[in-house]
Tab-separated table of C-alpha atoms in Angstrom:
chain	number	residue	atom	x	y	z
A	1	UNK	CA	116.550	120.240	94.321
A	2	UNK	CA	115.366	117.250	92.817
A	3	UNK	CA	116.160	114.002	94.963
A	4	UNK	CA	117.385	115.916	98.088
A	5	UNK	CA	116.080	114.817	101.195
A	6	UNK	CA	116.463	118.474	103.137
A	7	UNK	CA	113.614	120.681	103.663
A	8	UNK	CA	113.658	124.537	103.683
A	9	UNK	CA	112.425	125.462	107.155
A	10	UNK	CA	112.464	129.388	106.673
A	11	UNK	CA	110.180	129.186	103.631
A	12	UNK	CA	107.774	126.639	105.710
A	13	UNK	CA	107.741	129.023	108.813
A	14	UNK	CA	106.956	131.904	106.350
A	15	UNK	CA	103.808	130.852	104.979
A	16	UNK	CA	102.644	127.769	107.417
A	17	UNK	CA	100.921	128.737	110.931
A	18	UNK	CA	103.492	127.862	114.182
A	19	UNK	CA	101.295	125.472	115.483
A	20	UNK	CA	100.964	123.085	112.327
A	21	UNK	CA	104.454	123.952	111.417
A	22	UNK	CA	105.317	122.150	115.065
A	23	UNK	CA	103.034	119.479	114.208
A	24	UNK	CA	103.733	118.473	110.851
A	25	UNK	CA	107.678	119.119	111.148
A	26	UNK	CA	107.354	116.425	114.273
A	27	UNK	CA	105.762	113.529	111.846
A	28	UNK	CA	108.712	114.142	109.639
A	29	UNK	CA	111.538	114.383	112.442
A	30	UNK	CA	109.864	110.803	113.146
A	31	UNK	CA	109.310	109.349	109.819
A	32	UNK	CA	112.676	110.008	108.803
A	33	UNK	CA	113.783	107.717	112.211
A	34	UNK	CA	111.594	105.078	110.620
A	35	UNK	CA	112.621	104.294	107.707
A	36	UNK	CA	115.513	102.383	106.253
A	37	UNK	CA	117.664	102.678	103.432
A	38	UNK	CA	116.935	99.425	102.362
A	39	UNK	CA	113.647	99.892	102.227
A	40	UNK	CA	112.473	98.003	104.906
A	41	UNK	CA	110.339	99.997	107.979
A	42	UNK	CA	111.057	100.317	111.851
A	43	UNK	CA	107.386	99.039	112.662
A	44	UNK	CA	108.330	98.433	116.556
A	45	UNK	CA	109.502	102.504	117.057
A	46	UNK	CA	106.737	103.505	114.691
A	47	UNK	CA	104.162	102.080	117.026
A	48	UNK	CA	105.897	103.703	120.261
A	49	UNK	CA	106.212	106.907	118.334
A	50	UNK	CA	102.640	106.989	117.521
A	51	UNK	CA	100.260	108.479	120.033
A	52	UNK	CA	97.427	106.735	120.140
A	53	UNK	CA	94.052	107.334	122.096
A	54	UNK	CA	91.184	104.940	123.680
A	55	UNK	CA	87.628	105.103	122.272
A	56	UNK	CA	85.427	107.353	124.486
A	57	UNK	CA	82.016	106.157	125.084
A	58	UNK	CA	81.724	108.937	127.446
A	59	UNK	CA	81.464	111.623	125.254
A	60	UNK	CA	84.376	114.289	124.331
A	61	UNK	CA	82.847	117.506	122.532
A	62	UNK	CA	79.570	116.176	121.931
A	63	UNK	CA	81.258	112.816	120.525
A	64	UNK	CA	81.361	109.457	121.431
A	65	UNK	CA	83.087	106.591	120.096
A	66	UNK	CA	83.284	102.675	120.464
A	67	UNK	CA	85.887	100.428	118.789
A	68	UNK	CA	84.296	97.244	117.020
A	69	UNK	CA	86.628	94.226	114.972
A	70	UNK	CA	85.542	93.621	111.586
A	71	UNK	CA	85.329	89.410	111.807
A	72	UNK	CA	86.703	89.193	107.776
A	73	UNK	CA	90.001	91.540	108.592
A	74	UNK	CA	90.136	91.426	112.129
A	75	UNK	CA	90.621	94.950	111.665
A	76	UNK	CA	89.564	97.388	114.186
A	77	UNK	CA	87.110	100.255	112.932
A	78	UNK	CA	86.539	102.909	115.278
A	79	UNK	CA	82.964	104.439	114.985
A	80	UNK	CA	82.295	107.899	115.963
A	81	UNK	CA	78.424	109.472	116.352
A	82	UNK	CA	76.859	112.450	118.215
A	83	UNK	CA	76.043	111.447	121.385
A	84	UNK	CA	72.597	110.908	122.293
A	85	UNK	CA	70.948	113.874	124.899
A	86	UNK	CA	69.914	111.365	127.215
A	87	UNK	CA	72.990	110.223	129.100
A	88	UNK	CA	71.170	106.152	129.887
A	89	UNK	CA	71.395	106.025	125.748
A	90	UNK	CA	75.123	106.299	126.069
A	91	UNK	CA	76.042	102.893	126.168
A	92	UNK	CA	77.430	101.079	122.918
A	93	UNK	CA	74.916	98.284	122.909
A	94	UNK	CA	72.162	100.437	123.236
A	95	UNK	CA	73.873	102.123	120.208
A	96	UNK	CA	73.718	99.067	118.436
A	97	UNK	CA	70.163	98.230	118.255
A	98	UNK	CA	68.357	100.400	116.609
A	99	UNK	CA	68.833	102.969	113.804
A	100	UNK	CA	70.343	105.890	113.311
A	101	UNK	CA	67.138	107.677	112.649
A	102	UNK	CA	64.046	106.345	110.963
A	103	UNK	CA	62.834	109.861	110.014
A	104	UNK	CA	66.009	111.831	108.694
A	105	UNK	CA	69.329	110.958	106.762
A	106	UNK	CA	72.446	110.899	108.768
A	107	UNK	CA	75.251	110.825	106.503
A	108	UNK	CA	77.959	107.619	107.445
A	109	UNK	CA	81.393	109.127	106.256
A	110	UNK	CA	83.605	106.022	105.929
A	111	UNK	CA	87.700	107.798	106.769
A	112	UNK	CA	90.539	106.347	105.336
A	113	UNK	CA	93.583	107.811	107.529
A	114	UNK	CA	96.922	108.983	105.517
A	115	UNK	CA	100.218	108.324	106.303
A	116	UNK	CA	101.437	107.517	102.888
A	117	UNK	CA	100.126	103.563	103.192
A	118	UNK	CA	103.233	102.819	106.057
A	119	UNK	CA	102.071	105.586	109.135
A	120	UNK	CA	99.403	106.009	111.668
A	121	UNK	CA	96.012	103.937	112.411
A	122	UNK	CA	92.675	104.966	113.056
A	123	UNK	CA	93.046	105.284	116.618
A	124	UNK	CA	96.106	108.170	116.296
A	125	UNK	CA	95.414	110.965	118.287
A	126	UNK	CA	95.832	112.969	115.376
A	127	UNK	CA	92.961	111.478	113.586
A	128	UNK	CA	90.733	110.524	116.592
A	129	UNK	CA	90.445	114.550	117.019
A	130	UNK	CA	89.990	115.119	112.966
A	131	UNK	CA	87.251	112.317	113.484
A	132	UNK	CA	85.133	114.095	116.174
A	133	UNK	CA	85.258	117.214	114.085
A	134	UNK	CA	83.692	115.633	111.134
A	135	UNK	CA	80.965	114.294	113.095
A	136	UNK	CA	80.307	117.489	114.970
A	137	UNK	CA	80.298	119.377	111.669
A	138	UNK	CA	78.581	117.248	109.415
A	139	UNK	CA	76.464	115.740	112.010
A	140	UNK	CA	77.669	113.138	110.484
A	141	UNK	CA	78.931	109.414	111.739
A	142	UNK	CA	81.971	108.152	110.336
A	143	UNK	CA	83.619	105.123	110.554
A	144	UNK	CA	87.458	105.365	110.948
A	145	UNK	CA	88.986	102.502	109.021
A	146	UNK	CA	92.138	100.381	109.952
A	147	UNK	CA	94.122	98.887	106.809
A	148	UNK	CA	97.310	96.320	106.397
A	149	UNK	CA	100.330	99.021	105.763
A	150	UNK	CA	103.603	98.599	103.513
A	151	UNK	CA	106.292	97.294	103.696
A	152	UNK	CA	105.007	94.285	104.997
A	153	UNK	CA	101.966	94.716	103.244
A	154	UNK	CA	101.679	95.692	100.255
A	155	UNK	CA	99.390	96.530	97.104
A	156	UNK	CA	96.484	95.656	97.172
A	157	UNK	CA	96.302	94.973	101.115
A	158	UNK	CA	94.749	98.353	101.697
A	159	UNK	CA	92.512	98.048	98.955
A	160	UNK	CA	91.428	94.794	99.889
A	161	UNK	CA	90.800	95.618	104.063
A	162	UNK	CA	88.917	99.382	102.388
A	163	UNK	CA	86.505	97.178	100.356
A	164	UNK	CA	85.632	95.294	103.283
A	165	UNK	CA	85.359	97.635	105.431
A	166	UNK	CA	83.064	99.255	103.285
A	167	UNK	CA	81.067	96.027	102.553
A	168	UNK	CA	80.713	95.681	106.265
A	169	UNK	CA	79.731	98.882	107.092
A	170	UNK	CA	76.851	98.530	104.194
A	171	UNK	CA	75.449	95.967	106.053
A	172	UNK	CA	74.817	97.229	109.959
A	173	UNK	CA	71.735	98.196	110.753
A	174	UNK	CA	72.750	100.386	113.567
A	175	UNK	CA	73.884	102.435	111.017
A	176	UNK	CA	70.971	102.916	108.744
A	177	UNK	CA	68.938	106.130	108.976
A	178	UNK	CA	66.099	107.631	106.642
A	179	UNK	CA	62.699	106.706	105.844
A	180	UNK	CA	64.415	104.408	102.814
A	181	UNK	CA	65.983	102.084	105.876
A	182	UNK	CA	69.774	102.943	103.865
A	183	UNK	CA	73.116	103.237	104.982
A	184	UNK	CA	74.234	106.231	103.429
A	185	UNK	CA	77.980	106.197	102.958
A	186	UNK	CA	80.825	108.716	101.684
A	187	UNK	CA	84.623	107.835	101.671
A	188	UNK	CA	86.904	110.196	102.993
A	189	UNK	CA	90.712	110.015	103.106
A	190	UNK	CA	93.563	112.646	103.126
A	191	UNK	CA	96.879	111.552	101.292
A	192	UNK	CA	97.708	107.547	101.433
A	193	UNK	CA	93.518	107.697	102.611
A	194	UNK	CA	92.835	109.513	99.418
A	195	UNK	CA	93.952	107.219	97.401
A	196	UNK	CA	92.548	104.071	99.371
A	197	UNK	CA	88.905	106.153	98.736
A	198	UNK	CA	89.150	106.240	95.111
A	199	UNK	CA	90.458	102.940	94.573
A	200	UNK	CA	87.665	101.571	96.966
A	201	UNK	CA	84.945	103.519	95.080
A	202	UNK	CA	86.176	102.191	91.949
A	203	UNK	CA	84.937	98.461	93.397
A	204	UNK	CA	81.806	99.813	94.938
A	205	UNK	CA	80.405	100.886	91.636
A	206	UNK	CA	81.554	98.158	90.005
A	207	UNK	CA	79.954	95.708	92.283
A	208	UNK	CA	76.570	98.049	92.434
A	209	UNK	CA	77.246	99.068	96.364
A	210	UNK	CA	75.749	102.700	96.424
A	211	UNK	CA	78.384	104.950	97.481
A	212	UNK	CA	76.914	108.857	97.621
A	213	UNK	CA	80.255	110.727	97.427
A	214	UNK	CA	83.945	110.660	97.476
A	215	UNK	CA	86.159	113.160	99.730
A	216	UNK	CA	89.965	113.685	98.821
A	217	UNK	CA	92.215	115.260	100.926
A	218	UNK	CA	95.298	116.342	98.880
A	219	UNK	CA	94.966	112.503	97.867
A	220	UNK	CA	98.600	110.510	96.917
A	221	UNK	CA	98.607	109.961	93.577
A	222	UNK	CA	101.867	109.832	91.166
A	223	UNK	CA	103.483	108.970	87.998
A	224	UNK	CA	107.058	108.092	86.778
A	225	UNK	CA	107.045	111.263	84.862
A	226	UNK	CA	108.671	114.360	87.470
A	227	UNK	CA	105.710	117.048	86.935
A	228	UNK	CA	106.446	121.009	87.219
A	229	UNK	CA	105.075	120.947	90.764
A	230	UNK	CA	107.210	118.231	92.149
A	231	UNK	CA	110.297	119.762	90.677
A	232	UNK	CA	109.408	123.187	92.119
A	233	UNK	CA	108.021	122.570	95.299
A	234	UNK	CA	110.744	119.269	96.305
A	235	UNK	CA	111.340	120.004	99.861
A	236	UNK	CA	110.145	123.272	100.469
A	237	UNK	CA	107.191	122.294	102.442
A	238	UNK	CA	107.204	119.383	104.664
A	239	UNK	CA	108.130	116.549	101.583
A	240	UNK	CA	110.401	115.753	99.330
A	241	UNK	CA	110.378	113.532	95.872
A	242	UNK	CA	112.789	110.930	97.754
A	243	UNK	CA	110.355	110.439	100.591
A	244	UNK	CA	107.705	109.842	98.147
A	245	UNK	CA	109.248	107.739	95.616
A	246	UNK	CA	110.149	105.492	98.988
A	247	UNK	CA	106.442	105.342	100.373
A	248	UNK	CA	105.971	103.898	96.240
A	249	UNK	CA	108.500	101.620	96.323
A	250	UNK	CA	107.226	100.077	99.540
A	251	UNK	CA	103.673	99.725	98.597
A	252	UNK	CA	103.552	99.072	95.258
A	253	UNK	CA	104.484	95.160	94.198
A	254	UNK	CA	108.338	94.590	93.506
A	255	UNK	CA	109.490	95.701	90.078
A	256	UNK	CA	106.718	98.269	89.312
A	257	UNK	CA	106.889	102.040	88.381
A	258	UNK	CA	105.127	104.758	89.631
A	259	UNK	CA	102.695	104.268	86.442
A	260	UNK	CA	101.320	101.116	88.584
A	261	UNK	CA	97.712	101.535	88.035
A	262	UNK	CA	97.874	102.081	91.934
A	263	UNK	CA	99.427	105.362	91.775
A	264	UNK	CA	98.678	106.916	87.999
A	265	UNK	CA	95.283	106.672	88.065
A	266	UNK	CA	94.919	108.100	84.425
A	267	UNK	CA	98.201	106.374	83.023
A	268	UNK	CA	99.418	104.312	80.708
A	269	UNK	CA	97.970	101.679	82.290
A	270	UNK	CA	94.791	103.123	84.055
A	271	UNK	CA	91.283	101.931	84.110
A	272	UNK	CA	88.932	103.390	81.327
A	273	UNK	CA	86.499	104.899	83.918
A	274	UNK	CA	83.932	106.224	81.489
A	275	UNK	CA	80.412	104.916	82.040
A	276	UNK	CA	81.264	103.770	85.418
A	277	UNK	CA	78.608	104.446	87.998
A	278	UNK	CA	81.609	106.572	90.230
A	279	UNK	CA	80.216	108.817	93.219
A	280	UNK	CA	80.717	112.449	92.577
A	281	UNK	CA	84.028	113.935	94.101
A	282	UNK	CA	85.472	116.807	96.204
A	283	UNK	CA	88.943	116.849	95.497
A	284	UNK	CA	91.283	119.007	97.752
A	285	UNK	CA	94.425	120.081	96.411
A	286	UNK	CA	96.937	122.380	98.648
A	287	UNK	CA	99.123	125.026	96.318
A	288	UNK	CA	101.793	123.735	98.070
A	289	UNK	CA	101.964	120.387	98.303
A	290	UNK	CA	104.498	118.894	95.632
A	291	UNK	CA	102.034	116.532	94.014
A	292	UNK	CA	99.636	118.798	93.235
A	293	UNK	CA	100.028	118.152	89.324
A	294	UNK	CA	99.060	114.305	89.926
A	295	UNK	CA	95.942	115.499	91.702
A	296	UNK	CA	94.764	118.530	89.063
A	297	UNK	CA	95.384	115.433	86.622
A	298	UNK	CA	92.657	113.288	88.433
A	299	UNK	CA	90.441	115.969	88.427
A	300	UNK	CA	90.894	116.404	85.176
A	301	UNK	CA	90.533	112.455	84.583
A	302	UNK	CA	87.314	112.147	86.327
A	303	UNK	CA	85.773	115.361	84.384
A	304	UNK	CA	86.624	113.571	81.005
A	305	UNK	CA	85.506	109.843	82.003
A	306	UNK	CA	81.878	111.764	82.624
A	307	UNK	CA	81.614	112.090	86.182
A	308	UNK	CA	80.796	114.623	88.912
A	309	UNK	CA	83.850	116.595	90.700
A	310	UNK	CA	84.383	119.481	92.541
A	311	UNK	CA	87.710	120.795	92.608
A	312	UNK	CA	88.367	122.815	95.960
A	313	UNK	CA	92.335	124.380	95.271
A	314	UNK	CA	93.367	126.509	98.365
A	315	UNK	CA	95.928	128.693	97.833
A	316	UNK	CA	98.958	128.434	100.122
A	317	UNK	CA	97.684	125.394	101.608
A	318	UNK	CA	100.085	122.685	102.825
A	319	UNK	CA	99.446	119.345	103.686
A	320	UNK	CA	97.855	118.331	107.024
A	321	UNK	CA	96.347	122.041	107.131
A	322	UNK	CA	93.544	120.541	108.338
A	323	UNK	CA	94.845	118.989	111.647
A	324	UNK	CA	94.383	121.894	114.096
A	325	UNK	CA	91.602	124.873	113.310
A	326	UNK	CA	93.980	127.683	113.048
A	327	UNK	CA	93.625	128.641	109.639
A	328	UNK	CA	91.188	130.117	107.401
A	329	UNK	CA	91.294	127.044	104.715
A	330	UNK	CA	90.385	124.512	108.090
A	331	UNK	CA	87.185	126.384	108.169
A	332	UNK	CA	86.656	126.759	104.101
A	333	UNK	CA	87.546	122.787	103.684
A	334	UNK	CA	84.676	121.875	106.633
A	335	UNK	CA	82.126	124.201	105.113
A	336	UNK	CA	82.718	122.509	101.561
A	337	UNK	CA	82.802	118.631	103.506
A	338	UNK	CA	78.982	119.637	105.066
A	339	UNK	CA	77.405	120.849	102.066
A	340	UNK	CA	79.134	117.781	100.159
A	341	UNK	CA	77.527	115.079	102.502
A	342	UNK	CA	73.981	116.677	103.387
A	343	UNK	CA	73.481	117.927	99.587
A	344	UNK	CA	71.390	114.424	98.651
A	345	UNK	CA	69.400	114.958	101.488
A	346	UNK	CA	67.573	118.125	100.822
């Protein structure tokens, strides 16, 4: 089935919950409208098509959140924390002058959203809600990061607007916590996001900015050579290989391959990674997500280079399974995500 852009609903519906099945199966109904033979991108419908919510300084769940512009991007970052018990603290400059807490660590879990480097922005519904979950599970804040997307921007743009995002969030104080006065930050991403955390790690340890851990969510990774998983799993759930090799060609520069640096992080034409000071990893790989092969490669990668990695592999687990809380792997991927980011502190 190599190449074909149809998907097998009755084998989605089979093993994937309704709900998600609605979801998901929406995004691609949508992304298919979007983009263009040629392989340019229908920016204008992507940003009607994309639900988007305000920042909620009154709190949702237990969670507020305030939008802030980093000044080097212009970027918006949307910054979500447990909201204080006394409702006159609520107030986002309040919130912004004085620590997180001098006494204990609270964990600042930097998100890179997916949507293969061309979809979605840190204030999609989607992600707002996947936000406020990580910050009422982890009690954890995290900082939801906007980035330049492809076509129209391409590699290294979301590389570039990570690191600085990263840079700036090293540097508020309203964000510092602990008796060592730190910022203690973990990179999260799922997909496109996934990638954008690794990549961004990689220039965090190489400039010496401590970064405590690294969080991949079925992360979007690749290679020219077709893997056993892609050719077996090509349109059954959700993607195909020719919406893939599509998001590639618009991100990566013109004329490259798929063994870009970019996307084969172990290639031909990888980065020696061995005695780099890299973060330790979770790495979250779905049985059924086609790329699965790339991402049991980087684990594999990261093991041999010397470095610390946890491998979580859930079994008929599809991509976005971790959008709505209906599923047994939702639950398993949050325990694994608050053990990850509190296991420094105890």
């Amino acid at each position: 089935m190599a190449g074909s852009n149809e998907i097998n609903t009755s084998e989605c519906k089979r093993i994937v919950p309704l709900n998600t099945w609605i979801l998901i199966s929406n995004f691609k109904v949508a992304y298919n409208l979007l983009r263009r033979p040629d392989g340019t991108f229908n920016r204008d419908l992507n940003e009607f098509l994309d639900r988007k919510v305000p920042a909620n300084t009154t709190p949702v769940d237990g969670v507020l959140s305030f939008d802030i512009v980093d000044k080097s991007t212009s970027l918006l970052n949307r910054v979500y924390r447990p909201a204080p018990q006394d409702e006159a603290q609520w107030g986002v400059i309040e919130l912004l002058e004085k620590p997180l807490n001098s006494e204990e660590v609270v964990p600042v879990i930097v998100f890179f959203h997916g949507g293969s480097f061309t979809h979605s922005s840190a204030n999609s519904a989607i992600y707002d809600t996947f936000c406020r979950r990580l910050v009422n599970i982890c009690k954890a804040v995290v900082v939801s990061v906007n980035y330049r997307r492809s076509p129209e921007h391409r590699y290294p743009c979301a590389y570039d607007d990570g690191w600085s995002a990263v840079k700036w969030v090293s540097t508020r104080p309203w964000l510092q916590s602990g008796r060592d006065g730190k910022v203690h930050i973990y990179l999260c991403g799922d997909s496109s996001g996934g990638n954008i955390a690794h990549h961004v790690a990689v220039r965090a340890a190489e400039s010496g900015l401590e970064v405590l851990g690294n969080i991949l969510l079925h992360p979007m990774f690749g290679g020219k050579k077709r893997t056993e998983s892609e050719k077996r799993l090509d349109g059954k759930y959700f993607v195909t290989l020719q919406d893939r090799d599509w998001y590639w060609r618009a991100y990566l520069p013109d004329g490259e391959d798929r063994d870009h640096p970019a996307c084969n992080i172990f290639g031909p034409r990888g980065r020696n990674m061995e005695g780099l000071e890299f973060p330790k990893s979770l790495v979250v790989v779905a049985s059924l997500d086609l790329v699965q092969d790339w991402q049991l490669a980087y684990v594999e990668g990261l093991k041999k280079s010397g470095h610390q990695v946890k491998l979580l592999y859930l079994e008929k687990a599809t991509i976005g399974f971790y959008f709505l809380p209906n599923n047994d792997h939702f639950y398993i991927l949050m325990k694994e995500i608050k053990t990850f980011v509190n296991s420094n502190f105890q």
